[in-house]
Amino acid sequence: MRKKDSGETKEWSPNKSTEDTSRQPATSIVEQSIFDMREGLLKHLKNEIRARKDSKPRRGERSVPCIKELTRTIEKAPLEEWIVSDYPGEDWPPHVPRGPPPRIRSEKFCYVTPLVDGEEIYKSLYDDLVQAAQTAKHIFIAMWQLETDFVIEKPPEKLLAQFITDALANNPDLQVYILLWRPPWVSPAGVSVVPVPNLSDPLKNFLESTIGPQATTQLLARFRFLARLNLNGILGEVPGIFDSSRFSNQQTSSRLHVAWNDNIDPKPPKTLDAIRGSHHQKFVLMDVPGDGASLHCLGLNFANIYWDSINHAPTPYPRPHHPKEENSWHDTGVRVVGQPIHEFEMEFRRRWENATGTPLRPTSSQYFFNYSPTHGHVPTFSKFNKERAGSKEVNTWYYDAISSAERYVYLENQYFSIEAPANALVDRYLRLERAGKKLDVAVVLPHPSVMSPFLEVPKSQENVTYMRLATANEIWYRDVFGTLKMVRRPKGGWRSIRIGTILGIKFVELGRGANTKYLFKVEKTIGGIRVYAMVRPGALKTKKVLGKKIVLREPVWVYVHSKACVVDDTYTIGSCNISKQSFEIDSEANVVVDDKEETARLLTKLWPPLLGSKTTKNVTTADTGVWLKELDNSARRNMRDIKNKVNPTGMLVDYPYTIPSRLTLDLIDALGI
């Protein structure tokens, strides 16, 4: 995000020759800011050259003549070669905090069960479906993706399609409503209208079917890296075609209702946002004896790739071919009995009417689902992001909760590619620090090598870099010569943080004026906001060389698909990612639980497995600081173990320290992604 430079600026000289393209008069505030960075970097390089004039480079360091040549090249580079970003971005603050989230009215007290990873989530769903199949009148399913061959129970394997077919046949009063997102290539009837490649097959198969086997062989021989790619890894997860005929038979098809709901902008802007919109909500409502009705609000879809256990065992669940098939999968969900059931029902009915044009109304009461009003004691409420320009309740909760955090923030998400939450975390961290308090912040993301789609990677790396550098007490980095150095954050924080790219060279400028530091590679940070990736414990990748198995210094990654955020004594779980897609375009659905005991119950399921231990010790909200410190220590141990080719005992490692390219980031911004 480019913005006006707030520091003292060196004015452009009108007396300079116009033949020097690097010093032509500034025509905008952006150019003036770039000129300031250029002058500061050149001054820094010349000072470094003078300081090392008579010294010999150490092993791995660059020589003085090399840096002199770099300096001359930068001096001659035109202004258009520079790409600069300032932090925080211009969209901050996106929301005026109103203080802590409001307390919940007594009629919204509920019974909730946090669910972690596919095995537990699908078991909870299956248990409710078994009860609902006998006496239920309605089942509502809203999904982003529903595979026709999805297995809802194993072992033995039980297909959801067969289960619903049998339930409809055995229960004549049952009505099943399935609401799916309709991608642009699918007609309202659920039939593909354009030739879309089967994204679960390797790229080679797709190329052979389009350009022929001979041309494919020649292409893969010239560009060998293509043989290791898969279209799904390039475009991200893309739902296939749903075959509704497999979910009923001829006698029961009238009681199976399927609707497709698109999210295409009727007045498209000149960006990809016009067709990128989807309905990303994932929840299931059903009648359940005893509870009256239940709600499952999920982060995962009904697809076989999401099957995994909470400990991510070395032998993962069998799943169809997928670019992430060798990895494990981490996800979350929550089961609710109480007031949010009615709110989720109304959201389902709103989308159903948008999709079909026909209102969905019960005949004998206000709602299809009725729950026990005295059941449970936990304050729980629903939050929805409506598509496009609709209300953004999930966004508001994130900003309110982070802005009022007092002790800790623990966040798991598939992406972190939008600036505002990163700015909110940094702002709250520094505010409490100035007040003499400490805020523990831990963020868990998928490793960049498995994050999909790849366009979310640079923006996530940008925000991770900013959060780390803005809050770290110590930053260990490499200067332009490759020398390892350390800098401490000044009291009150850095005056500015800017990422720059010139002639393919990436660097970070910390501060302004005499104390400016230039980081060409970040090695590690001490203190501040911690960001982790997740690995499968006890497993390193191997390959065979000349018939011998070689252990690699690369773990088996756990793909973090969870959308959970815990702030002090409250948490949210649902479908909302930390991305522009979820915050601005898609429809999303989350549940917020505001209870100290239930928050500790969720953390007890999440944190002990991350340490790789089988301890049954419970987490309490009073000792979260101790747990977060132990998680950080475990991540450092795992990093050392992997470097030494020793199987890691825990699940966390440091997220890579990468300076993203501003050229890539500006391209993504130009496309409106």
mmCIF file with all atom_site columns, N, CA and C in Angstrom, residues 584-622:
data_model
loop_
_atom_site.group_PDB
_atom_site.id
_atom_site.type_symbol
_atom_site.label_atom_id
_atom_site.label_alt_id
_atom_site.label_comp_id
_atom_site.label_asym_id
_atom_site.label_entity_id
_atom_site.label_seq_id
_atom_site.pdbx_PDB_ins_code
_atom_site.Cartn_x
_atom_site.Cartn_y
_atom_site.Cartn_z
_atom_site.occupancy
_atom_site.B_iso_or_equiv
_atom_site.pdbx_formal_charge
_atom_site.auth_seq_id
_atom_site.auth_comp_id
_atom_site.auth_asym_id
_atom_site.auth_atom_id
_atom_site.pdbx_PDB_model_num
ATOM 1   N N  . GLU A 1 584 ? -14.477 -9.205  2.339  1.00 0.00 ? 584 GLU A N  1
ATOM 2   C CA . GLU A 1 584 ? -15.128 -8.217  1.488  1.00 0.00 ? 584 GLU A CA 1
ATOM 3   C C  . GLU A 1 584 ? -16.100 -8.792  0.464  1.00 0.00 ? 584 GLU A C  1
ATOM 4   N N  . ILE A 1 585 ? -15.942 -10.066 0.064  1.00 0.00 ? 585 ILE A N  1
ATOM 5   C CA . ILE A 1 585 ? -16.688 -10.564 -1.094 1.00 0.00 ? 585 ILE A CA 1
ATOM 6   C C  . ILE A 1 585 ? -17.625 -11.711 -0.743 1.00 0.00 ? 585 ILE A C  1
ATOM 7   N N  . ASP A 1 586 ? -17.114 -12.734 -0.066 1.00 0.00 ? 586 ASP A N  1
ATOM 8   C CA . ASP A 1 586 ? -17.877 -13.965 0.156  1.00 0.00 ? 586 ASP A CA 1
ATOM 9   C C  . ASP A 1 586 ? -18.890 -13.817 1.286  1.00 0.00 ? 586 ASP A C  1
ATOM 10  N N  . SER A 1 587 ? -19.837 -14.752 1.313  1.00 0.00 ? 587 SER A N  1
ATOM 11  C CA . SER A 1 587 ? -20.687 -14.910 2.497  1.00 0.00 ? 587 SER A CA 1
ATOM 12  C C  . SER A 1 587 ? -19.980 -15.872 3.446  1.00 0.00 ? 587 SER A C  1
ATOM 13  N N  . GLU A 1 588 ? -20.016 -15.576 4.742  1.00 0.00 ? 588 GLU A N  1
ATOM 14  C CA . GLU A 1 588 ? -19.344 -16.376 5.764  1.00 0.00 ? 588 GLU A CA 1
ATOM 15  C C  . GLU A 1 588 ? -20.263 -16.550 6.964  1.00 0.00 ? 588 GLU A C  1
ATOM 16  N N  . ALA A 1 589 ? -19.998 -17.593 7.748  1.00 0.00 ? 589 ALA A N  1
ATOM 17  C CA . ALA A 1 589 ? -20.810 -17.862 8.939  1.00 0.00 ? 589 ALA A CA 1
ATOM 18  C C  . ALA A 1 589 ? -19.898 -18.339 10.064 1.00 0.00 ? 589 ALA A C  1
ATOM 19  N N  . ASN A 1 590 ? -19.970 -17.650 11.203 1.00 0.00 ? 590 ASN A N  1
ATOM 20  C CA . ASN A 1 590 ? -19.182 -18.005 12.387 1.00 0.00 ? 590 ASN A CA 1
ATOM 21  C C  . ASN A 1 590 ? -20.064 -18.078 13.615 1.00 0.00 ? 590 ASN A C  1
ATOM 22  N N  . VAL A 1 591 ? -19.603 -18.828 14.607 1.00 0.00 ? 591 VAL A N  1
ATOM 23  C CA . VAL A 1 591 ? -20.217 -18.854 15.931 1.00 0.00 ? 591 VAL A CA 1
ATOM 24  C C  . VAL A 1 591 ? -19.216 -18.268 16.914 1.00 0.00 ? 591 VAL A C  1
ATOM 25  N N  . VAL A 1 592 ? -19.684 -17.405 17.815 1.00 0.00 ? 592 VAL A N  1
ATOM 26  C CA . VAL A 1 592 ? -18.847 -16.806 18.859 1.00 0.00 ? 592 VAL A CA 1
ATOM 27  C C  . VAL A 1 592 ? -19.314 -17.331 20.211 1.00 0.00 ? 592 VAL A C  1
ATOM 28  N N  . VAL A 1 593 ? -18.369 -17.839 20.992 1.00 0.00 ? 593 VAL A N  1
ATOM 29  C CA . VAL A 1 593 ? -18.656 -18.372 22.328 1.00 0.00 ? 593 VAL A CA 1
ATOM 30  C C  . VAL A 1 593 ? -17.965 -17.481 23.348 1.00 0.00 ? 593 VAL A C  1
ATOM 31  N N  . ASP A 1 594 ? -18.735 -16.927 24.271 1.00 0.00 ? 594 ASP A N  1
ATOM 32  C CA . ASP A 1 594 ? -18.211 -15.975 25.257 1.00 0.00 ? 594 ASP A CA 1
ATOM 33  C C  . ASP A 1 594 ? -18.303 -16.600 26.647 1.00 0.00 ? 594 ASP A C  1
ATOM 34  N N  . ASP A 1 595 ? -17.355 -17.487 26.941 1.00 0.00 ? 595 ASP A N  1
ATOM 35  C CA . ASP A 1 595 ? -17.404 -18.193 28.216 1.00 0.00 ? 595 ASP A CA 1
ATOM 36  C C  . ASP A 1 595 ? -15.997 -18.654 28.583 1.00 0.00 ? 595 ASP A C  1
ATOM 37  N N  . LYS A 1 596 ? -15.591 -18.409 29.823 1.00 0.00 ? 596 LYS A N  1
ATOM 38  C CA . LYS A 1 596 ? -14.238 -18.733 30.280 1.00 0.00 ? 596 LYS A CA 1
ATOM 39  C C  . LYS A 1 596 ? -13.988 -20.237 30.264 1.00 0.00 ? 596 LYS A C  1
ATOM 40  N N  . GLU A 1 597 ? -14.928 -21.018 30.782 1.00 0.00 ? 597 GLU A N  1
ATOM 41  C CA . GLU A 1 597 ? -14.734 -22.465 30.851 1.00 0.00 ? 597 GLU A CA 1
ATOM 42  C C  . GLU A 1 597 ? -14.722 -23.101 29.469 1.00 0.00 ? 597 GLU A C  1
ATOM 43  N N  . GLU A 1 598 ? -15.614 -22.650 28.580 1.00 0.00 ? 598 GLU A N  1
ATOM 44  C CA . GLU A 1 598 ? -15.658 -23.229 27.238 1.00 0.00 ? 598 GLU A CA 1
ATOM 45  C C  . GLU A 1 598 ? -14.420 -22.852 26.428 1.00 0.00 ? 598 GLU A C  1
ATOM 46  N N  . THR A 1 599 ? -13.879 -21.657 26.654 1.00 0.00 ? 599 THR A N  1
ATOM 47  C CA . THR A 1 599 ? -12.641 -21.270 25.984 1.00 0.00 ? 599 THR A CA 1
ATOM 48  C C  . THR A 1 599 ? -11.496 -22.178 26.415 1.00 0.00 ? 599 THR A C  1
ATOM 49  N N  . ALA A 1 600 ? -11.423 -22.459 27.721 1.00 0.00 ? 600 ALA A N  1
ATOM 50  C CA . ALA A 1 600 ? -10.393 -23.376 28.222 1.00 0.00 ? 600 ALA A CA 1
ATOM 51  C C  . ALA A 1 600 ? -10.600 -24.784 27.668 1.00 0.00 ? 600 ALA A C  1
ATOM 52  N N  . ARG A 1 601 ? -11.853 -25.166 27.481 1.00 0.00 ? 601 ARG A N  1
ATOM 53  C CA . ARG A 1 601 ? -12.154 -26.491 26.927 1.00 0.00 ? 601 ARG A CA 1
ATOM 54  C C  . ARG A 1 601 ? -11.639 -26.612 25.492 1.00 0.00 ? 601 ARG A C  1
ATOM 55  N N  . LEU A 1 602 ? -11.799 -25.561 24.693 1.00 0.00 ? 602 LEU A N  1
ATOM 56  C CA . LEU A 1 602 ? -11.280 -25.571 23.329 1.00 0.00 ? 602 LEU A CA 1
ATOM 57  C C  . LEU A 1 602 ? -9.755  -25.627 23.324 1.00 0.00 ? 602 LEU A C  1
ATOM 58  N N  . LEU A 1 603 ? -9.109  -24.791 24.157 1.00 0.00 ? 603 LEU A N  1
ATOM 59  C CA . LEU A 1 603 ? -7.649  -24.755 24.188 1.00 0.00 ? 603 LEU A CA 1
ATOM 60  C C  . LEU A 1 603 ? -7.062  -26.076 24.667 1.00 0.00 ? 603 LEU A C  1
ATOM 61  N N  . THR A 1 604 ? -7.788  -26.793 25.546 1.00 0.00 ? 604 THR A N  1
ATOM 62  C CA . THR A 1 604 ? -7.324  -28.105 26.006 1.00 0.00 ? 604 THR A CA 1
ATOM 63  C C  . THR A 1 604 ? -7.288  -29.104 24.853 1.00 0.00 ? 604 THR A C  1
ATOM 64  N N  . LYS A 1 605 ? -8.181  -28.926 23.876 1.00 0.00 ? 605 LYS A N  1
ATOM 65  C CA . LYS A 1 605 ? -8.154  -29.789 22.697 1.00 0.00 ? 605 LYS A CA 1
ATOM 66  C C  . LYS A 1 605 ? -7.086  -29.363 21.695 1.00 0.00 ? 605 LYS A C  1
ATOM 67  N N  . LEU A 1 606 ? -6.763  -28.067 21.656 1.00 0.00 ? 606 LEU A N  1
ATOM 68  C CA . LEU A 1 606 ? -5.846  -27.554 20.640 1.00 0.00 ? 606 LEU A CA 1
ATOM 69  C C  . LEU A 1 606 ? -4.382  -27.629 21.054 1.00 0.00 ? 606 LEU A C  1
ATOM 70  N N  . TRP A 1 607 ? -4.043  -27.180 22.273 1.00 0.00 ? 607 TRP A N  1
ATOM 71  C CA . TRP A 1 607 ? -2.639  -26.934 22.617 1.00 0.00 ? 607 TRP A CA 1
ATOM 72  C C  . TRP A 1 607 ? -1.834  -28.176 23.002 1.00 0.00 ? 607 TRP A C  1
ATOM 73  N N  . PRO A 1 608 ? -2.317  -29.088 23.862 1.00 0.00 ? 608 PRO A N  1
ATOM 74  C CA . PRO A 1 608 ? -1.481  -30.251 24.203 1.00 0.00 ? 608 PRO A CA 1
ATOM 75  C C  . PRO A 1 608 ? -1.007  -31.051 22.988 1.00 0.00 ? 608 PRO A C  1
ATOM 76  N N  . PRO A 1 609 ? -1.862  -31.323 21.972 1.00 0.00 ? 609 PRO A N  1
ATOM 77  C CA . PRO A 1 609 ? -1.346  -32.051 20.805 1.00 0.00 ? 609 PRO A CA 1
ATOM 78  C C  . PRO A 1 609 ? -0.241  -31.298 20.064 1.00 0.00 ? 609 PRO A C  1
ATOM 79  N N  . LEU A 1 610 ? -0.254  -29.947 20.116 1.00 0.00 ? 610 LEU A N  1
ATOM 80  C CA . LEU A 1 610 ? 0.789   -29.176 19.433 1.00 0.00 ? 610 LEU A CA 1
ATOM 81  C C  . LEU A 1 610 ? 2.158   -29.430 20.050 1.00 0.00 ? 610 LEU A C  1
ATOM 82  N N  . LEU A 1 611 ? 2.176   -29.776 21.328 1.00 0.00 ? 611 LEU A N  1
ATOM 83  C CA . LEU A 1 611 ? 3.443   -30.096 21.993 1.00 0.00 ? 611 LEU A CA 1
ATOM 84  C C  . LEU A 1 611 ? 3.886   -31.523 21.704 1.00 0.00 ? 611 LEU A C  1
ATOM 85  N N  . GLY A 1 612 ? 3.028   -32.286 21.038 1.00 0.00 ? 612 GLY A N  1
ATOM 86  C CA . GLY A 1 612 ? 3.372   -33.667 20.735 1.00 0.00 ? 612 GLY A CA 1
ATOM 87  C C  . GLY A 1 612 ? 3.223   -34.594 21.909 1.00 0.00 ? 612 GLY A C  1
ATOM 88  N N  . SER A 1 613 ? 2.636   -34.106 22.981 1.00 0.00 ? 613 SER A N  1
ATOM 89  C CA . SER A 1 613 ? 2.495   -34.918 24.193 1.00 0.00 ? 613 SER A CA 1
ATOM 90  C C  . SER A 1 613 ? 1.101   -35.524 24.260 1.00 0.00 ? 613 SER A C  1
ATOM 91  N N  . LYS A 1 614 ? 0.995   -36.614 24.977 1.00 0.00 ? 614 LYS A N  1
ATOM 92  C CA . LYS A 1 614 ? -0.293  -37.266 25.190 1.00 0.00 ? 614 LYS A CA 1
ATOM 93  C C  . LYS A 1 614 ? -0.839  -36.944 26.574 1.00 0.00 ? 614 LYS A C  1
ATOM 94  N N  . THR A 1 615 ? -0.398  -35.812 27.118 1.00 0.00 ? 615 THR A N  1
ATOM 95  C CA . THR A 1 615 ? -0.836  -35.426 28.449 1.00 0.00 ? 615 THR A CA 1
ATOM 96  C C  . THR A 1 615 ? -2.325  -35.124 28.465 1.00 0.00 ? 615 THR A C  1
ATOM 97  N N  . THR A 1 616 ? -2.936  -35.395 29.579 1.00 0.00 ? 616 THR A N  1
ATOM 98  C CA . THR A 1 616 ? -4.354  -35.083 29.763 1.00 0.00 ? 616 THR A CA 1
ATOM 99  C C  . THR A 1 616 ? -4.534  -33.812 30.587 1.00 0.00 ? 616 THR A C  1
ATOM 100 N N  . LYS A 1 617 ? -3.438  -33.075 30.797 1.00 0.00 ? 617 LYS A N  1
ATOM 101 C CA . LYS A 1 617 ? -3.517  -31.853 31.584 1.00 0.00 ? 617 LYS A CA 1
ATOM 102 C C  . LYS A 1 617 ? -4.391  -30.831 30.880 1.00 0.00 ? 617 LYS A C  1
ATOM 103 N N  . ASN A 1 618 ? -5.301  -30.241 31.645 1.00 0.00 ? 618 ASN A N  1
ATOM 104 C CA . ASN A 1 618 ? -6.226  -29.268 31.082 1.00 0.00 ? 618 ASN A CA 1
ATOM 105 C C  . ASN A 1 618 ? -5.605  -27.878 31.065 1.00 0.00 ? 618 ASN A C  1
ATOM 106 N N  . VAL A 1 619 ? -5.994  -27.095 30.061 1.00 0.00 ? 619 VAL A N  1
ATOM 107 C CA . VAL A 1 619 ? -5.582  -25.698 29.974 1.00 0.00 ? 619 VAL A CA 1
ATOM 108 C C  . VAL A 1 619 ? -6.599  -24.852 30.726 1.00 0.00 ? 619 VAL A C  1
ATOM 109 N N  . THR A 1 620 ? -6.117  -23.925 31.521 1.00 0.00 ? 620 THR A N  1
ATOM 110 C CA . THR A 1 620 ? -6.992  -22.943 32.162 1.00 0.00 ? 620 THR A CA 1
ATOM 111 C C  . THR A 1 620 ? -6.619  -21.565 31.634 1.00 0.00 ? 620 THR A C  1
ATOM 112 N N  . THR A 1 621 ? -7.587  -20.664 31.625 1.00 0.00 ? 621 THR A N  1
ATOM 113 C CA . THR A 1 621 ? -7.317  -19.327 31.093 1.00 0.00 ? 621 THR A CA 1
ATOM 114 C C  . THR A 1 621 ? -6.332  -18.561 31.961 1.00 0.00 ? 621 THR A C  1
ATOM 115 N N  . ALA A 1 622 ? -6.066  -19.037 33.172 1.00 0.00 ? 622 ALA A N  1
ATOM 116 C CA . ALA A 1 622 ? -5.109  -18.350 34.044 1.00 0.00 ? 622 ALA A CA 1
ATOM 117 C C  . ALA A 1 622 ? -3.664  -18.673 33.670 1.00 0.00 ? 622 ALA A C  1
#
